[in-house]
Amino acid sequence: MIRAAGLTKRYGGTTAVDDVSFTAGPGVVTGFLGPNGAGKSTTLRMLLGLEEPDAGVALVGGRPYRALGAPLREVGALLDAGDVHGGRRARDHLRVLARSNGIPARRVGEVLAEVGLAEVADRRIAGFSLGMRQRLGIAAALLGDPGVLVFDEPINGLDPEGVRWIRGLLRGMAAEGRAVLVSSHVLEEVARTADRVVVIGRGRLLADAPTAEVLARF
Ligand code: ADP
Ligand code: ADP
């Protein structure tokens, strides 16, 4: 379970996130919808403990979460897929993450297969397309078999087949009881994937309701 309570973040004179509260519960895909610049990434980064809120609290499983140094077994996150050490091979990248998080090495092969990268696992990440990097980021998020998944704009860079794949993956993760929080600026995509939708605009919470209700309003 993820809980944002009164989250607020200011950059200079701009209030990027303004008193945002919502929860994302287990067994549910919660969509986080808003146009570019609305404050989605900033909110997710605060939830993951990667950014310090100016006010409010972010709780994951009832306590503050600190992604840096924290076990990948609790929370799997896809943030900026471009931000991976390009000189490494995909398998080695995951091996390092697994080792430093106390995750059994066999998970590396499992997640590579799950995201469709088994055949390119021994190639260098530098030669990967954005879609392949997204898949690798997702593999990293799944590595520790976490109960909570946070994906920021996962469809970026994916082709239509990849978009369908992500949709099925997120639905499957929720069906297994995980809490899934997924951001997007594409209403149609959120509508097809999420059970509930939290809408944010200019840093403020605009709606938090079942998908059908949100579709009727926006
Ligand atoms: P979204 O993810 O919805 O596109 P962001 O959370 O990235 O939105 O950005 C929200 C607002 O905060 C934007 O106006 C953006 O320019 C600003 N912002 C985000 N990160 C920073 C930063 N590190 N420094 C200054 N402004 C920032
Ligand atoms: P480095 O840049 O030193 O190789 P990483 O950026 O790979 O380090 O990871 C630093 C820490 O951030 C990891 O120990 C892990 O706890 C966390 N982390 C990295 N990727 C993820 C992810 N996909 N989900 C959650 N936490 C992550």
Coordinates of C-alpha atoms and ligand atoms in Angstrom, one line a residue:
M1 CA 0.0 0.0 0.0
I2 CA 1.2 3.4 -1.0
R3 CA 0.0 6.6 0.8
A4 CA 0.7 10.2 -0.1
A5 CA -0.6 12.7 2.5
G6 CA -0.4 16.4 1.9
L7 CA 2.7 16.0 -0.3
T8 CA 4.1 19.4 -1.3
K9 CA 7.2 20.3 -3.3
R10 CA 8.4 23.7 -4.3
Y11 CA 11.2 24.6 -6.7
G12 CA 12.1 28.3 -6.2
G13 CA 8.8 30.1 -6.8
T14 CA 7.1 27.2 -8.5
T15 CA 4.9 24.8 -6.5
A16 CA 5.5 21.6 -8.4
V17 CA 3.3 19.5 -6.1
D18 CA 0.7 21.2 -3.9
D19 CA -0.9 19.3 -1.0
V20 CA -1.5 16.0 -2.9
S21 CA -3.0 13.0 -1.0
F22 CA -4.1 9.6 -2.3
T23 CA -3.6 5.9 -1.7
A24 CA -2.7 3.1 -4.1
G25 CA -3.8 -0.2 -2.6
P26 CA -2.9 -3.9 -3.2
G27 CA -4.5 -5.8 -6.0
V28 CA -5.3 -2.6 -7.9
V29 CA -3.8 -0.7 -10.8
T30 CA -3.9 2.9 -9.8
G31 CA -3.4 5.3 -12.7
F32 CA -1.7 8.6 -12.1
L33 CA -2.8 10.9 -14.9
G34 CA -1.8 14.5 -15.8
P35 CA -0.3 16.5 -18.6
N36 CA 3.5 17.0 -18.9
G37 CA 4.7 19.2 -16.1
A38 CA 1.7 18.4 -13.8
G39 CA 3.9 17.1 -11.0
K40 CA 3.6 13.3 -11.6
S41 CA 7.4 12.5 -11.5
T42 CA 8.0 14.8 -8.6
T43 CA 5.2 13.0 -6.6
L44 CA 6.6 9.6 -7.5
R45 CA 10.1 10.6 -6.6
M46 CA 8.8 11.8 -3.2
L47 CA 7.0 8.5 -2.7
L48 CA 10.2 6.6 -3.4
G49 CA 12.2 8.8 -1.0
L50 CA 14.3 10.2 -3.9
E51 CA 13.1 13.7 -3.3
E52 CA 12.4 15.4 0.1
P53 CA 8.9 16.9 0.4
D54 CA 8.6 20.4 1.7
A55 CA 5.4 19.3 3.5
G56 CA 3.4 16.1 3.9
V57 CA 4.4 12.4 4.2
A58 CA 4.9 9.5 1.8
L59 CA 4.4 6.1 3.1
V60 CA 5.0 2.7 1.5
G61 CA 3.7 -0.2 3.6
G62 CA 3.1 2.1 6.5
R63 CA 6.5 3.8 6.7
P64 CA 8.7 6.2 4.8
Y65 CA 10.5 4.5 1.9
R66 CA 14.0 5.2 0.9
A67 CA 14.8 3.8 -2.5
L68 CA 18.5 4.4 -2.3
G69 CA 20.0 1.5 -0.4
A70 CA 16.6 0.0 0.3
P71 CA 15.8 -3.5 -0.8
L72 CA 14.4 -4.0 -4.2
R73 CA 12.3 -6.7 -2.6
E74 CA 9.8 -4.1 -1.2
V75 CA 9.3 -1.7 -4.1
G76 CA 10.1 -2.0 -7.8
A77 CA 10.3 1.3 -9.6
L78 CA 10.7 2.4 -13.3
L79 CA 11.7 6.0 -13.4
D80 CA 14.0 7.3 -16.1
A81 CA 14.8 4.3 -18.3
G82 CA 17.6 6.3 -20.1
D83 CA 19.5 6.4 -16.9
V84 CA 21.4 3.1 -17.0
H85 CA 25.1 2.3 -17.2
G86 CA 25.4 1.8 -21.0
G87 CA 28.8 0.0 -21.0
R88 CA 27.4 -3.0 -19.1
R89 CA 25.6 -5.9 -20.6
A90 CA 21.9 -6.3 -19.7
R91 CA 22.5 -9.5 -17.7
D92 CA 25.4 -8.0 -15.8
H93 CA 23.4 -4.9 -14.9
L94 CA 20.7 -7.1 -13.4
R95 CA 23.3 -9.4 -11.7
V96 CA 24.8 -6.4 -9.9
L97 CA 21.4 -5.2 -8.8
A98 CA 20.5 -8.7 -7.6
R99 CA 23.7 -9.2 -5.7
S100 CA 23.6 -5.8 -4.0
N101 CA 20.0 -6.4 -2.9
G102 CA 20.4 -10.0 -1.7
I103 CA 18.2 -11.4 -4.5
P104 CA 19.0 -14.9 -5.8
A105 CA 20.9 -14.9 -9.1
R106 CA 18.3 -17.2 -10.7
R107 CA 15.9 -14.2 -10.7
V108 CA 18.0 -12.5 -13.4
G109 CA 17.3 -15.1 -16.0
E110 CA 13.6 -15.2 -15.0
V111 CA 13.0 -11.5 -15.3
L112 CA 15.0 -11.3 -18.6
A113 CA 12.6 -13.9 -20.0
E114 CA 9.6 -12.2 -18.5
V115 CA 10.4 -8.8 -20.3
G116 CA 11.4 -10.4 -23.6
L117 CA 15.1 -9.6 -23.4
A118 CA 16.5 -13.2 -23.0
E119 CA 18.1 -13.1 -26.5
V120 CA 19.8 -9.8 -26.1
A121 CA 20.9 -10.3 -22.4
D122 CA 24.6 -10.4 -23.3
R123 CA 24.6 -7.3 -25.4
R124 CA 25.7 -4.0 -24.2
I125 CA 23.0 -1.6 -23.0
A126 CA 24.5 1.2 -25.0
G127 CA 23.1 -0.4 -28.2
F128 CA 19.6 -0.7 -26.8
S129 CA 16.7 1.2 -28.2
L130 CA 14.5 3.2 -25.8
G131 CA 11.9 0.4 -25.8
M132 CA 14.6 -2.2 -24.9
R133 CA 15.8 0.1 -22.1
Q134 CA 12.2 0.4 -20.8
R135 CA 12.0 -3.4 -20.8
L136 CA 15.3 -3.6 -18.9
G137 CA 14.1 -1.0 -16.4
I138 CA 11.0 -3.1 -15.9
A139 CA 13.2 -6.2 -15.4
A140 CA 15.0 -4.4 -12.6
A141 CA 11.7 -3.4 -11.0
L142 CA 10.5 -7.0 -11.1
L143 CA 13.8 -8.5 -9.9
G144 CA 13.0 -8.6 -6.2
D145 CA 9.4 -9.8 -6.7
P146 CA 8.2 -6.7 -4.8
G147 CA 4.7 -6.2 -3.4
V148 CA 4.6 -2.6 -4.7
L149 CA 5.4 -1.4 -8.3
V150 CA 5.7 2.3 -9.3
F151 CA 6.1 2.9 -13.0
D152 CA 6.6 6.4 -14.4
E153 CA 5.3 6.7 -18.0
P154 CA 6.2 3.1 -18.9
I155 CA 4.8 3.2 -22.4
N156 CA 7.3 5.9 -23.5
G157 CA 9.4 4.5 -26.4
L158 CA 7.4 1.3 -26.8
D159 CA 5.8 0.2 -30.0
P160 CA 2.1 -0.9 -30.0
E161 CA 3.0 -4.5 -29.2
G162 CA 5.1 -3.3 -26.3
V163 CA 2.2 -1.1 -25.1
R164 CA -0.1 -4.1 -25.1
W165 CA 2.5 -6.1 -23.3
I166 CA 3.0 -3.5 -20.5
R167 CA -0.8 -3.3 -20.1
G168 CA -1.0 -7.1 -19.6
L169 CA 2.0 -7.1 -17.3
L170 CA 0.6 -4.4 -15.0
R171 CA -2.9 -6.1 -14.9
G172 CA -1.2 -9.4 -14.1
M173 CA 0.9 -7.8 -11.3
A174 CA -2.2 -6.4 -9.7
A175 CA -4.1 -9.6 -10.1
E176 CA -1.4 -11.3 -8.1
G177 CA -2.1 -8.8 -5.2
R178 CA 0.5 -6.2 -5.8
A179 CA -0.1 -2.5 -5.5
V180 CA 0.6 -1.0 -8.9
L181 CA 0.9 2.8 -9.4
V182 CA 1.5 3.9 -13.0
S183 CA 1.7 7.4 -14.4
S184 CA 0.8 8.6 -17.9
H185 CA -0.1 11.7 -19.7
V186 CA -2.3 9.7 -22.0
L187 CA -5.9 9.4 -20.8
E188 CA -6.8 6.6 -23.2
E189 CA -3.9 4.5 -21.9
V190 CA -4.7 5.0 -18.2
A191 CA -8.4 4.2 -19.0
R192 CA -7.4 0.9 -20.5
T193 CA -5.1 -0.1 -17.7
A194 CA -6.2 1.3 -14.4
D195 CA -8.9 0.4 -12.0
R196 CA -8.7 3.7 -10.3
V197 CA -7.4 7.0 -11.5
V198 CA -5.7 9.9 -9.6
V199 CA -5.7 13.0 -11.7
I200 CA -3.2 15.8 -11.2
G201 CA -2.9 19.2 -12.9
R202 CA -0.5 22.1 -12.1
G203 CA 0.5 20.2 -9.0
R204 CA -3.0 19.9 -7.6
L205 CA -5.1 16.8 -7.1
L206 CA -8.1 17.1 -9.5
A207 CA -9.8 13.7 -9.0
D208 CA -9.4 10.4 -7.3
A209 CA -12.0 7.9 -8.4
P210 CA -12.8 4.7 -10.2
T211 CA -11.8 4.8 -13.9
A212 CA -15.3 5.0 -15.3
E213 CA -16.1 8.0 -13.1
V214 CA -13.0 9.8 -14.2
L215 CA -13.6 9.1 -17.9
A216 CA -17.1 10.6 -17.5
R217 CA -15.6 13.8 -16.1
F218 CA -12.4 14.4 -18.2
Ligands
ADP1 P1 5.4 15.5 -14.8 O1 6.1 14.3 -14.3 O2 3.9 15.5 -14.5 O3 5.7 15.9 -16.2 P2 7.2 16.9 -13.1 O4 6.9 16.4 -11.7 O5 8.4 16.5 -13.8 O6 5.9 16.8 -13.9 O7 7.3 18.5 -13.0 C1 6.4 19.3 -12.3 C2 6.9 20.8 -12.3 O8 8.1 20.9 -11.5 C3 7.3 21.3 -13.6 O9 6.9 22.7 -13.7 C4 8.8 21.1 -13.7 O10 9.4 22.1 -14.5 C5 9.1 21.4 -12.2 N1 10.3 20.7 -11.8 C6 10.5 19.3 -11.7 N2 11.7 19.0 -11.3 C7 12.4 20.1 -11.1 C8 13.7 20.5 -10.6 N3 14.5 19.5 -10.2 N4 14.0 21.8 -10.5 C9 13.1 22.7 -10.8 N5 11.9 22.5 -11.3 C10 11.5 21.2 -11.4
ADP2 P1 24.6 2.6 -9.3 O1 24.3 3.8 -10.2 O2 25.5 2.9 -8.2 O3 24.9 1.3 -10.1 P2 21.7 2.1 -9.1 O4 21.3 3.4 -9.6 O5 21.7 1.0 -10.0 O6 23.2 2.3 -8.5 O7 20.9 1.7 -7.8 C1 21.1 2.4 -6.6 C2 20.1 1.9 -5.6 O8 18.8 2.4 -6.1 C3 19.9 0.4 -5.6 O9 20.7 -0.1 -4.6 C4 18.5 0.2 -5.3 O10 18.2 0.1 -4.0 C5 17.8 1.5 -5.9 N1 17.2 1.1 -7.2 C6 17.8 1.0 -8.4 N2 16.9 0.7 -9.3 C7 15.7 0.5 -8.7 C8 14.5 0.1 -9.1 N3 14.2 -0.2 -10.4 N4 13.5 0.0 -8.2 C9 13.7 0.4 -6.9 N5 14.9 0.8 -6.4 C10 15.9 0.8 -7.3

